[in-house]
Short mmCIF file of C-alpha atoms in Angstrom, two decimals:
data_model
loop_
_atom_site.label_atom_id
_atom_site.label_comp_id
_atom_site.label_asym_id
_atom_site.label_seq_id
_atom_site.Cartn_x
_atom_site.Cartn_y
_atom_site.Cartn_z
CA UNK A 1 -20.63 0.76 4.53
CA UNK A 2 -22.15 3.67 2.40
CA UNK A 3 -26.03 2.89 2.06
CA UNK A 4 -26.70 1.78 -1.72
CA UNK A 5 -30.09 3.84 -1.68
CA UNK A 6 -28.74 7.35 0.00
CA UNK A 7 -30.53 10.29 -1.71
CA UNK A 8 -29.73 13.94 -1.33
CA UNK A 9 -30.40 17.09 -3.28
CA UNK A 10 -27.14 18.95 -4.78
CA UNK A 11 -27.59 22.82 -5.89
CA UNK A 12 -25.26 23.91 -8.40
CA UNK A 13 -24.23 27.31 -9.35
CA UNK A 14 -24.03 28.43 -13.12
CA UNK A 15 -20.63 26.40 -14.38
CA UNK A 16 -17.85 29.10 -15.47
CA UNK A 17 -14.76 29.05 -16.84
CA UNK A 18 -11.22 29.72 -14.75
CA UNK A 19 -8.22 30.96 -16.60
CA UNK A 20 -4.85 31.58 -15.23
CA UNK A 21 -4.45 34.01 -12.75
CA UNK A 22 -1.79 36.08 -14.88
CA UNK A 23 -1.37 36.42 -18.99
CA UNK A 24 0.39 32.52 -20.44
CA UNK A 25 2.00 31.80 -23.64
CA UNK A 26 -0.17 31.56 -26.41
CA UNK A 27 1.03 28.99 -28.79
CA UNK A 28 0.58 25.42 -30.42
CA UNK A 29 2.00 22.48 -28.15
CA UNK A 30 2.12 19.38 -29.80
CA UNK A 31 1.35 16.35 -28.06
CA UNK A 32 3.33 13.11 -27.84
CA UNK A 33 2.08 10.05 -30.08
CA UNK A 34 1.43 8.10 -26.72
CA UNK A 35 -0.95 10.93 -25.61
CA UNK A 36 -3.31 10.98 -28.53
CA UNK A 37 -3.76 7.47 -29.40
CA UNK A 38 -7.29 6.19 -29.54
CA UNK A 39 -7.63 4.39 -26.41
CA UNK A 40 -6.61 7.47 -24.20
CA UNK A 41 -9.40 9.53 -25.85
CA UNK A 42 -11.87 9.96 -23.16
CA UNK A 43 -12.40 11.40 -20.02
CA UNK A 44 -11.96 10.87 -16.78
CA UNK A 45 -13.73 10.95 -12.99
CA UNK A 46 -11.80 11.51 -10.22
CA UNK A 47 -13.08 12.20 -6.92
CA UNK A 48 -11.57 13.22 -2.94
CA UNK A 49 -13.58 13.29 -0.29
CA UNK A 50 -12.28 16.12 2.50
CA UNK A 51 -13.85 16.02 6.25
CA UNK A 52 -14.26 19.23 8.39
CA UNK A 53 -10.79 20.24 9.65
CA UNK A 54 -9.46 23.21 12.15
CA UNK A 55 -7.14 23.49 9.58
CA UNK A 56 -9.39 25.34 7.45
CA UNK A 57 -9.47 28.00 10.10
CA UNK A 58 -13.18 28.52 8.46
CA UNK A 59 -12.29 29.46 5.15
CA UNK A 60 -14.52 28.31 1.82
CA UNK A 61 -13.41 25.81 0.46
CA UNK A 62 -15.26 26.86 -2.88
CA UNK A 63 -13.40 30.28 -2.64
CA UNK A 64 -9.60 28.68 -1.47
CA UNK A 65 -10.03 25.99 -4.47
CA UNK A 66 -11.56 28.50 -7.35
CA UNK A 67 -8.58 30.81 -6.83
CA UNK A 68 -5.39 27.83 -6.34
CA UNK A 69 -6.62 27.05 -9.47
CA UNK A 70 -6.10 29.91 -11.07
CA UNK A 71 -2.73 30.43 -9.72
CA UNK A 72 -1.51 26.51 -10.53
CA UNK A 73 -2.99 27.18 -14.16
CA UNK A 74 -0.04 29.71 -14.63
CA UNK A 75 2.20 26.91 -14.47
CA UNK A 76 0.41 24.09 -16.12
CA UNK A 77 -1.32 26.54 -19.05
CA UNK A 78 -1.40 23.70 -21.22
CA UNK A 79 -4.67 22.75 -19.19
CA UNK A 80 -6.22 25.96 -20.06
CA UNK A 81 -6.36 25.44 -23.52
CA UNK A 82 -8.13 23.41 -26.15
CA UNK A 83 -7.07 20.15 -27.88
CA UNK A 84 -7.17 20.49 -32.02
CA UNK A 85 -6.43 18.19 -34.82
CA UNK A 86 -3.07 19.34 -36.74
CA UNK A 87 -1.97 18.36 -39.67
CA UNK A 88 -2.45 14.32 -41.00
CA UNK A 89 -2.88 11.12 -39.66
CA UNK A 90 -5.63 12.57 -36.71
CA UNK A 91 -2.65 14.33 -34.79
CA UNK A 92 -3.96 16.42 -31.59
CA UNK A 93 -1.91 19.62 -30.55
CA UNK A 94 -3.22 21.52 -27.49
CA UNK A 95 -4.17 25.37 -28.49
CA UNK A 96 -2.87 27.53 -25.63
CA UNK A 97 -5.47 30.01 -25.88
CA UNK A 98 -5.92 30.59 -21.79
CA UNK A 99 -9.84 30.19 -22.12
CA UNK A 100 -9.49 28.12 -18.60
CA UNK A 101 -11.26 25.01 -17.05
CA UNK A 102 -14.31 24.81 -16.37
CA UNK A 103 -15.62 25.03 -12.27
CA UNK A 104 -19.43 24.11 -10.93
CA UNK A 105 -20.16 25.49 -7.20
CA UNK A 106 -22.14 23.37 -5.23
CA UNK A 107 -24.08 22.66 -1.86
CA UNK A 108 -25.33 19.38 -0.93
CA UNK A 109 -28.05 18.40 1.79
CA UNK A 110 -26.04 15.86 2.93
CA UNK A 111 -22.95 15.09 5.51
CA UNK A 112 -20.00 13.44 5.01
CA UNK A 113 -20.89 10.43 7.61
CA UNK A 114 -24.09 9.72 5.76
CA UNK A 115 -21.81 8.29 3.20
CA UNK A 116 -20.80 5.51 5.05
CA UNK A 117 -17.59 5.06 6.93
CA UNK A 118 -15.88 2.91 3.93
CA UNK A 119 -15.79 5.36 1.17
CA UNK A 120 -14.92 3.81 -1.77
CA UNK A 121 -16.98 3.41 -5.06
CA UNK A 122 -19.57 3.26 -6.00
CA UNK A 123 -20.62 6.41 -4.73
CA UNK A 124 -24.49 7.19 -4.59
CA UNK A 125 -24.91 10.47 -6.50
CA UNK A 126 -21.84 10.80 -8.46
CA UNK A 127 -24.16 12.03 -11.48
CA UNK A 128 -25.07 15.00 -8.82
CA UNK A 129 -21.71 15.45 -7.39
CA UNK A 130 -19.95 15.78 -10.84
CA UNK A 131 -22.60 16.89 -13.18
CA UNK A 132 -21.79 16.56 -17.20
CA UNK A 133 -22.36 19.76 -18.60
CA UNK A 134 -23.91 19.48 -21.78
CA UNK A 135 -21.76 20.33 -24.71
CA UNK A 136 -18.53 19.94 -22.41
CA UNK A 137 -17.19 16.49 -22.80
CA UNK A 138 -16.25 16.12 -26.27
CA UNK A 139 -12.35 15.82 -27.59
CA UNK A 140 -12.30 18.93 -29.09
CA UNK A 141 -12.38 22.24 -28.19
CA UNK A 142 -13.88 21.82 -25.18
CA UNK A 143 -12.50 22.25 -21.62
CA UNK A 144 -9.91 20.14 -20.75
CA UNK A 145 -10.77 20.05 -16.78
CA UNK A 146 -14.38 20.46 -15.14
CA UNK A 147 -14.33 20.85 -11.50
CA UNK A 148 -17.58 20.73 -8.98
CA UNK A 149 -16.86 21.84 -5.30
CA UNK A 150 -19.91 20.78 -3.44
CA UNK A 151 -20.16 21.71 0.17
CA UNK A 152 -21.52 19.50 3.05
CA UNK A 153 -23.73 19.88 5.55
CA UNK A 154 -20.87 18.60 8.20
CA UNK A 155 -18.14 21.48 6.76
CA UNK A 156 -16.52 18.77 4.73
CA UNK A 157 -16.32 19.16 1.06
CA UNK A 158 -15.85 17.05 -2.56
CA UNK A 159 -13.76 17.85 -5.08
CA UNK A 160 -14.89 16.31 -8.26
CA UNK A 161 -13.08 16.82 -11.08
CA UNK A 162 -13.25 15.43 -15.04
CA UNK A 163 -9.74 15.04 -16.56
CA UNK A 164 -9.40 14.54 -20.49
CA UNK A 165 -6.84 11.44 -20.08
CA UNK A 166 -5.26 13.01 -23.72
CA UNK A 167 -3.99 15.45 -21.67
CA UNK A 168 -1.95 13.81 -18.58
CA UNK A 169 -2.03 9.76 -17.15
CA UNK A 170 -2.54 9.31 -13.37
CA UNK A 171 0.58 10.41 -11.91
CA UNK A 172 0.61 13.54 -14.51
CA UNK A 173 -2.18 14.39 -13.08
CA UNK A 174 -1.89 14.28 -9.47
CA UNK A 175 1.10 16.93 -10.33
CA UNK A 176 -1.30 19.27 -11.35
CA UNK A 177 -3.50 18.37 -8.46
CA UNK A 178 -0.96 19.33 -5.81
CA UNK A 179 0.03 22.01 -7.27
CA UNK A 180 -3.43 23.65 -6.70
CA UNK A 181 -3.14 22.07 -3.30
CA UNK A 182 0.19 23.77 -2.82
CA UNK A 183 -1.65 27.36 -4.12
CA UNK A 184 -4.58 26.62 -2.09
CA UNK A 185 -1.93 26.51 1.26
CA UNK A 186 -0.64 29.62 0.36
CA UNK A 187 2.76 28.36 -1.32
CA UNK A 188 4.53 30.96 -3.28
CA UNK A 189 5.51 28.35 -6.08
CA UNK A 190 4.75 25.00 -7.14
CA UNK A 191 7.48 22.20 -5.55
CA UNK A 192 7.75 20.31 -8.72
CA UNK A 193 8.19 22.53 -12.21
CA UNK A 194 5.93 21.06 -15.03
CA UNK A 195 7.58 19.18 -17.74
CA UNK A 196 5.42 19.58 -21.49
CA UNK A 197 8.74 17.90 -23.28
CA UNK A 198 5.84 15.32 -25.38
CA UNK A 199 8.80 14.79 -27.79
CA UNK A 200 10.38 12.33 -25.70
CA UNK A 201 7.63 9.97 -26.33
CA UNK A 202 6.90 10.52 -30.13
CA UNK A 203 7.71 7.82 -32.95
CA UNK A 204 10.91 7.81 -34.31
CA UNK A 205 12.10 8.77 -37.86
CA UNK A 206 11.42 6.32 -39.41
CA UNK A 207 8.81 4.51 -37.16
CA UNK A 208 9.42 0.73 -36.68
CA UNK A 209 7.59 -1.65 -34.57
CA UNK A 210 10.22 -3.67 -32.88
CA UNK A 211 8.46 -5.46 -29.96
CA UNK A 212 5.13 -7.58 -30.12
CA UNK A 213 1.84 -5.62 -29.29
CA UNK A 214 -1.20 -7.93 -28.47
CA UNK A 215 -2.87 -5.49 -27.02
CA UNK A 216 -2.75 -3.94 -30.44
CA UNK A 217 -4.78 -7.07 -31.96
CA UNK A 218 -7.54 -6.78 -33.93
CA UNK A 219 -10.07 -9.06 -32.60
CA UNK A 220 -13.48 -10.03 -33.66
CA UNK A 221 -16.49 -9.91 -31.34
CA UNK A 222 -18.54 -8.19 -28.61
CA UNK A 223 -17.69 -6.68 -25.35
CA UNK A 224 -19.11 -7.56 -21.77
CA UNK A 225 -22.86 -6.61 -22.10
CA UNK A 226 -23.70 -2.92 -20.39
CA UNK A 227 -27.56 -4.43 -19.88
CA UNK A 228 -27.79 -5.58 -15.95
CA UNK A 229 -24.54 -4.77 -14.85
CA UNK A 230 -24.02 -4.30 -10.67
CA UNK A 231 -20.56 -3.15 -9.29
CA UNK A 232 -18.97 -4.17 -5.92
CA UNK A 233 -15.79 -2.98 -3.90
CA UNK A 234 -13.91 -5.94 -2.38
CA UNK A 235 -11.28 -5.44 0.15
CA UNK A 236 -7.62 -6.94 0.02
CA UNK A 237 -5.74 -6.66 3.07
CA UNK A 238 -3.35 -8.49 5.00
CA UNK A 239 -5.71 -11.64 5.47
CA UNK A 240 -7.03 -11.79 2.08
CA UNK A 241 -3.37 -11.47 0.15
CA UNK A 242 -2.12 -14.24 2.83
CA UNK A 243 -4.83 -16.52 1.92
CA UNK A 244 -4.58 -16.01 -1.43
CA UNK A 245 -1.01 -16.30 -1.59
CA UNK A 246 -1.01 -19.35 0.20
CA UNK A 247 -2.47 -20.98 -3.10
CA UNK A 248 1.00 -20.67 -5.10
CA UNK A 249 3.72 -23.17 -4.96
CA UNK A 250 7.00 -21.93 -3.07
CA UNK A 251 8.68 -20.97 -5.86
CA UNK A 252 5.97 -17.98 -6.85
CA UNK A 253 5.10 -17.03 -3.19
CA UNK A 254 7.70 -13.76 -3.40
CA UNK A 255 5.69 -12.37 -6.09
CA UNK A 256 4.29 -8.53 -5.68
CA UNK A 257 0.77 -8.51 -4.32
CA UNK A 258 -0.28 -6.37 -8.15
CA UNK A 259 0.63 -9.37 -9.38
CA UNK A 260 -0.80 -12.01 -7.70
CA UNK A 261 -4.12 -9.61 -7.37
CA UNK A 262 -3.89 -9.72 -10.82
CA UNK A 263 -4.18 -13.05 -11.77
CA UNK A 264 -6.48 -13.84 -9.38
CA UNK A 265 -8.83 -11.33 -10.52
CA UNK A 266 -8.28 -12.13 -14.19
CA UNK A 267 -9.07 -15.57 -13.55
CA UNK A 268 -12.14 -15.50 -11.47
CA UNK A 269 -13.60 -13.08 -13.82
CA UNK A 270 -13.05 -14.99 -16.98
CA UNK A 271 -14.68 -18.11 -14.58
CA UNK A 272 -17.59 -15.67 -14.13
CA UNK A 273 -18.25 -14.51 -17.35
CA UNK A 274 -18.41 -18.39 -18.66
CA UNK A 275 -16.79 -17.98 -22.42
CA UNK A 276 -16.34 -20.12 -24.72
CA UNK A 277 -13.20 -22.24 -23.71
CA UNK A 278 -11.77 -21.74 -26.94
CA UNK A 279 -11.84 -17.78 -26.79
CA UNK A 280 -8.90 -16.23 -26.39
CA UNK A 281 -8.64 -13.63 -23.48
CA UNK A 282 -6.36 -11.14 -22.87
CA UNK A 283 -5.06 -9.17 -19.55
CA UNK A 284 -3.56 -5.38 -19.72
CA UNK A 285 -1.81 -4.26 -17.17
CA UNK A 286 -1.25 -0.54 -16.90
CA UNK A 287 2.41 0.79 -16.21
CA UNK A 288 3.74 3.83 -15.94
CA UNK A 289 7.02 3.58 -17.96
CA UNK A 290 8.70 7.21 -16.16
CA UNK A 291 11.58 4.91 -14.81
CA UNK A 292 11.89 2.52 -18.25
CA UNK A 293 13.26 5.39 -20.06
CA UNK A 294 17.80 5.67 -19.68
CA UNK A 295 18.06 8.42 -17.77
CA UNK A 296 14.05 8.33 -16.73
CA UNK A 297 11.65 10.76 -17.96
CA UNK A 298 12.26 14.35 -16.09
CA UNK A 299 10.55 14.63 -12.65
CA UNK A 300 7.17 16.85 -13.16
CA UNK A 301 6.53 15.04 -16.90
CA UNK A 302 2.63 15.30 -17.08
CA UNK A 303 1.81 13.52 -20.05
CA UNK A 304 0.65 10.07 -20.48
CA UNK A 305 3.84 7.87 -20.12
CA UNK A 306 1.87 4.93 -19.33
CA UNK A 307 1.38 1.42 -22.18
CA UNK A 308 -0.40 -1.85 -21.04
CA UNK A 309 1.64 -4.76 -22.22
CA UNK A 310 -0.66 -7.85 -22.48
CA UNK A 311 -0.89 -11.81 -21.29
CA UNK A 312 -3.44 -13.86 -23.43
CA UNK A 313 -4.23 -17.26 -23.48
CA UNK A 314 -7.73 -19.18 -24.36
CA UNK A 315 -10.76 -19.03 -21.82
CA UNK A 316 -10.10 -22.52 -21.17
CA UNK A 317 -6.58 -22.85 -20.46
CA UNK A 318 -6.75 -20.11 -17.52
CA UNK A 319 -10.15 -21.27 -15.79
CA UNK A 320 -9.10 -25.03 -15.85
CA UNK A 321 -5.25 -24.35 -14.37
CA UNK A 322 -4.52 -23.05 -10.75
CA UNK A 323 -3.87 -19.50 -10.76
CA UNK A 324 0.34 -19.75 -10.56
CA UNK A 325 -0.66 -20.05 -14.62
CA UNK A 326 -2.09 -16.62 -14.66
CA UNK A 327 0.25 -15.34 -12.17
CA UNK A 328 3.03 -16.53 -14.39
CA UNK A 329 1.32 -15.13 -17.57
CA UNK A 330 0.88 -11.63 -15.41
CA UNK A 331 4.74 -11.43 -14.86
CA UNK A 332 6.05 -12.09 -18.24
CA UNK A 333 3.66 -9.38 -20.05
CA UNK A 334 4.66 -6.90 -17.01
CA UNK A 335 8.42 -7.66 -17.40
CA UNK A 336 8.23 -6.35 -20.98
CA UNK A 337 7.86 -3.16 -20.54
CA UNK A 338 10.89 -1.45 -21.39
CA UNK A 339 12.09 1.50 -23.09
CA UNK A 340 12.36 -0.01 -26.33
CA UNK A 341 8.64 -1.12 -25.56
CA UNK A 342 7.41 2.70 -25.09
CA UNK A 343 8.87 3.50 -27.82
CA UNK A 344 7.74 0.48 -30.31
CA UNK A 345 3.77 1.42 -29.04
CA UNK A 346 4.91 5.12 -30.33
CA UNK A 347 5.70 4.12 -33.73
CA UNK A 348 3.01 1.71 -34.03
CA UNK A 349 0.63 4.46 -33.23
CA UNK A 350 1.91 6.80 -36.37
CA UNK A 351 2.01 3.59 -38.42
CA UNK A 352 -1.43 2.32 -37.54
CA UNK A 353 -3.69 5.39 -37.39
CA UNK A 354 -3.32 5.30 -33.73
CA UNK A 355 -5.28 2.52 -33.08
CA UNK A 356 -7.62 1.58 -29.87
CA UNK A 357 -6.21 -1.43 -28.22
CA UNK A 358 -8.02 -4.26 -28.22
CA UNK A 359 -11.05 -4.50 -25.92
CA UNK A 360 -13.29 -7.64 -27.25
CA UNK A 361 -12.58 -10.25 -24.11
CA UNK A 362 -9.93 -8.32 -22.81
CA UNK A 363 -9.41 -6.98 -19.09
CA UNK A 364 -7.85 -4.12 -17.99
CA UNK A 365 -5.99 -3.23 -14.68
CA UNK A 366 -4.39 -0.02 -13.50
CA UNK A 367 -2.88 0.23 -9.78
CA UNK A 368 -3.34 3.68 -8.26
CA UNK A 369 -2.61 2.60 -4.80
CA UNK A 370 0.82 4.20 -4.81
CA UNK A 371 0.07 7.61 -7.03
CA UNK A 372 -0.93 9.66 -4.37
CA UNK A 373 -4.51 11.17 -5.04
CA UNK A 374 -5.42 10.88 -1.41
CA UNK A 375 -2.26 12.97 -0.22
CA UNK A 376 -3.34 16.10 -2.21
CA UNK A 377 -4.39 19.09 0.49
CA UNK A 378 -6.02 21.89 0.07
CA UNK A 379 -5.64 23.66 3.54
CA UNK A 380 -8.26 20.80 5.12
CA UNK A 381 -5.62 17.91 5.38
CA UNK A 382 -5.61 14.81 3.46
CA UNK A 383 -8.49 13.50 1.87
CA UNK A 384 -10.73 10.60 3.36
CA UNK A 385 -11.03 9.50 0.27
CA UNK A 386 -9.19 10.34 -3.03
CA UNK A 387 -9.22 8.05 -6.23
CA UNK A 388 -11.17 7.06 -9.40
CA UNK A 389 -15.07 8.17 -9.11
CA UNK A 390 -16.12 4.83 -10.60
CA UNK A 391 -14.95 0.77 -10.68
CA UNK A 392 -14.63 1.50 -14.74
CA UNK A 393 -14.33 3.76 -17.44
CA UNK A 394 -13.85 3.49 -20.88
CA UNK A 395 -15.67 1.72 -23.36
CA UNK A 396 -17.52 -0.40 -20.88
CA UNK A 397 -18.16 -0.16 -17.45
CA UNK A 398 -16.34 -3.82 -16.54
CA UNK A 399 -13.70 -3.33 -18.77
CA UNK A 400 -10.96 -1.86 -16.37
CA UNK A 401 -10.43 -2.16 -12.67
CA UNK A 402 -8.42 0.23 -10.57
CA UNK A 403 -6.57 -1.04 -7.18
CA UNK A 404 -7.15 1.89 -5.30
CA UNK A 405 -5.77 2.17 -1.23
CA UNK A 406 -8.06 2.04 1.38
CA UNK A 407 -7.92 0.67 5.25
CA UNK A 408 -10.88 -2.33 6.68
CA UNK A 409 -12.41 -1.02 10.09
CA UNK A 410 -9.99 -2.69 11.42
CA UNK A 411 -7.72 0.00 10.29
CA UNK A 412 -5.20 -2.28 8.65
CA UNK A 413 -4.13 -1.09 4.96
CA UNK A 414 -5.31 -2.31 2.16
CA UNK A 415 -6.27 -1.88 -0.95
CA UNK A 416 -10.39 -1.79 -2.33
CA UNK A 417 -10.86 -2.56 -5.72
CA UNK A 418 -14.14 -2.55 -7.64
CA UNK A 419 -15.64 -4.72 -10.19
CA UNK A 420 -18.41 -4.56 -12.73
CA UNK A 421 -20.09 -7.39 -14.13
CA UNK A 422 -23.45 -8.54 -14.89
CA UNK A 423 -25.30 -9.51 -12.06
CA UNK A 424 -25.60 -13.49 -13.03
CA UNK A 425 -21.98 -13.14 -13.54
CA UNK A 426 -21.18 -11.37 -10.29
CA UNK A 427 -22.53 -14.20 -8.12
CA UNK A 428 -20.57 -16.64 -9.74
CA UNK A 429 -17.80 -13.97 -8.79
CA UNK A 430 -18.22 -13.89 -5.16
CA UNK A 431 -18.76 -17.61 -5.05
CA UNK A 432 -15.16 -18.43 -7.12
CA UNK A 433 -13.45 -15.57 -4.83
CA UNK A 434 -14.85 -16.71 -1.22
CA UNK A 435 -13.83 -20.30 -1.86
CA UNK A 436 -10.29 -19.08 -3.05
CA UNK A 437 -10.30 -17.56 -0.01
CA UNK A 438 -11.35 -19.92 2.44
CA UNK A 439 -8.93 -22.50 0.50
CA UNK A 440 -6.42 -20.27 1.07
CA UNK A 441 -6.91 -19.68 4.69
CA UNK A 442 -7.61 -23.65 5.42
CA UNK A 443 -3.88 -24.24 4.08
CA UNK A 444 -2.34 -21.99 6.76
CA UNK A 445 -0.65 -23.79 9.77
CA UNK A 446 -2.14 -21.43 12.20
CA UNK A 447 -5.83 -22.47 13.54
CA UNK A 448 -8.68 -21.14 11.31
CA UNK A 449 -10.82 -18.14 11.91
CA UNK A 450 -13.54 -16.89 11.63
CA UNK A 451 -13.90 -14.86 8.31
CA UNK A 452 -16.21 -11.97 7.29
CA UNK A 453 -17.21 -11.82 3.79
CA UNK A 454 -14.93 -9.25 2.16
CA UNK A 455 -17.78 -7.67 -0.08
CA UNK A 456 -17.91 -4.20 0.75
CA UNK A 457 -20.77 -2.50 -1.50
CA UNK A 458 -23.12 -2.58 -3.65
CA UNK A 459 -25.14 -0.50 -6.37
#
């Protein structure tokens, strides 16, 4: 368990820019109307966590990073560049004009084990370990990418990076990612070519909305408070997904552990957050459509392929009913994402003035257990830890959860996901999800055990 209070002192070199390591196109590329919708316009905090290896033979890991990404920049230009609005209807196009991303060099008094032996957010220091340069985090014309390399005390290292989600959704991303990784091991050429091709995913002439969006709603009132708010990792691994799916009736037990994680979650938080009964609620799940399209989207597509089809019902109806009501709710909003379903959200975008989706009493969930974060190498191996820097981003730090992989001490696989609430509402939380748990694990025929509590940390 990383220690809540762990302090340490991070000096940063003077940020610079990095531009491709050889002259790139210089042209407008347009960018799809999935991309530049409203709710994608942020940034976001990724972080990997890499352990002193002989496989760095001693090098710098500053030095070996700084230059791969030079080299992957070549392919990926794009990245380089600077978003501007083209044209009407607040259309982004990136500018190609090579400028580069911007990279922070950094040592920390610190070593790796002093972070606990569960990494997994929230990390103490993340402010220090991916600092916001001022004037760098805006939409446009600003850097696309800031990376911080921050040394350890140990030899290990932390890559920190910032990605503007306009530009590329999680599995677009890691692309890019291993690609430096690939430059940074000395690899002539990148294994997968990049794929801009944006068009695939724009409205069509004439736009019509064929499928129904609720997550498109527009919704009147306020979001989870940010006063007071704590955040938690919790652990699901073998035992806890047993237990859990030991609640369902036999009909439902086959269903994917996203799923049943899902409703679970979406449930016990609604229970926490004690709405009105009468409030309707909504649950987005986020999925990456590359395999919806006929034939799929071309291997080494970057850009945001990715919608978040939603389940609502009233506050009441899910707290009161066992959870096969969410779980059945979860499946039915997942199962409509289809091609036809990309490409409705596309033309709704152009016809709405790409619109935010809705995020009064809403929940948002985005499984990155499977997109590969933590296999990215530099030359050190993979990383202890690779994944989202925080529980949330967004408009509010509760809003979204990612499912991110981890192991228990036991070493058993897993996967830690963590959760933002306000404090009053985060006991009520851990009280709703230990006594699914133990309910769970009382209705197996095998003889009870003894249980740890699955709460993992705490800010």
């Amino acid at each position: 368990m990383s220690h809540p209070a762990l302090s340490f002192k991070v000096t940063r070199q003077s940020p610079e820019l990095i531009a491709p390591a050889t002259p790139t196109p210089r042209e407008l590329k347009h960018l799809s109307d999935i991309d530049d919708q409203e709710g994608l316009r942020f940034h976001v905090p990724v972080i990997q966590f890499f352990r002193q290896s002989h496989l760095g033979r001693g090098r710098d890991p500053v030095e070996v990073i700084r230059e791969a990404i030079g080299k992957a920049l070549v392919h990926y230009y794009p990245f380089a560049g600077r978003l501007k609005e083209v044209g009407s209807g607040r259309k982004l196009a990136v500018d190609c004009t090579g400028e580069g991303v911007m990279f922070i060099e950094a040592d920390a008094d610190v070593s790796m084990d002093e972070f606990g032996d569960l990494l997994q957010p929230p990390f103490p220091g993340l402010g220090e370990l991916l600092f916001d340069v001022p004037g760098s985090g805006d939409m446009l014309g600003c850097p696309l990418l800031l990376f911080q390399v921050t040394r350890l005390t140990c030899g290990g290292f932390i890559v920190a990076v910032r990605l503007n989600h306009i530009m590329a959704d999680a599995t677009g991303f890691v692309y890019f990612m291993t690609a430096v990784g690939e430059m940074a091991r000395g690899q002539p050429d990148v294994s997968v070519r990049p794929v801009w091709r944006r068009e695939l995913l724009n409205a069509r002439d004439p736009p019509r909305v064929t499928c129904v969006h609720h997550e498109f709603d527009q919704v009147e009132g306020t979001i989870v408070p940010f006063e007071n708010m704590v955040q938690r990792s919790f652990f699901f691994g073998p035992d806890e997904v047993a237990a859990l799916r030991n609640l369902l009736p036999p009909h439902l037990t086959r269903c994917s552990t996203f799923e049943l994680l899902t409703a679970v979650l979406w449930r016990t938080r609604t229970v926490s957050l004690k709405l009105d009964p009468a409030e309707e609620v909504r649950m987005m799940s986020i999925v990456n459509a590359r395999h919806k399209f006929n034939p799929p989207l071309p291997k080494g597509y970057y850009g945001n392929a990715i919608a978040y089809p939603a389940a609502l019902t009233s506050a009441g109806e899910l707290c009161v009913n066992p959870i096969e009501f969410a779980l059945q709710l979860v499946k039915k909003a997942k199962n409509e994402m289809t091609e036809e379903y990309m490409k409705s959200v596309a033309d709704l975008m152009v016809l709405n003035n790409r619109p935010h989706f809705t995020v009064v009493r809403s929940y948002v969930v985005s499984d990155v257990t499977r997109v590969g974060f933590e296999t990215v190498d530099f030359g050190w191996g993979k990383a202890a830890y690779g994944g989202p820097a925080k529980g949330g981003v967004g408009v509010s730090p509760g809003f979204i959860n990612f499912y991110i992989p981890a192991k228990n001490k036991k070493g058993e696989k897993g996967m830690t996901i963590p959760v933002c609430l306000p404090a009053e509402a985060m006991d009520v939380f851990i009280k709703e999800m230990n006594g699914l748990l133990e309910t769970g694990r009382l209705a197996r025929e095998t003889p009870k055990k003894k249980t740890t509590p699955f709460i993992t940390s705490a800010l």
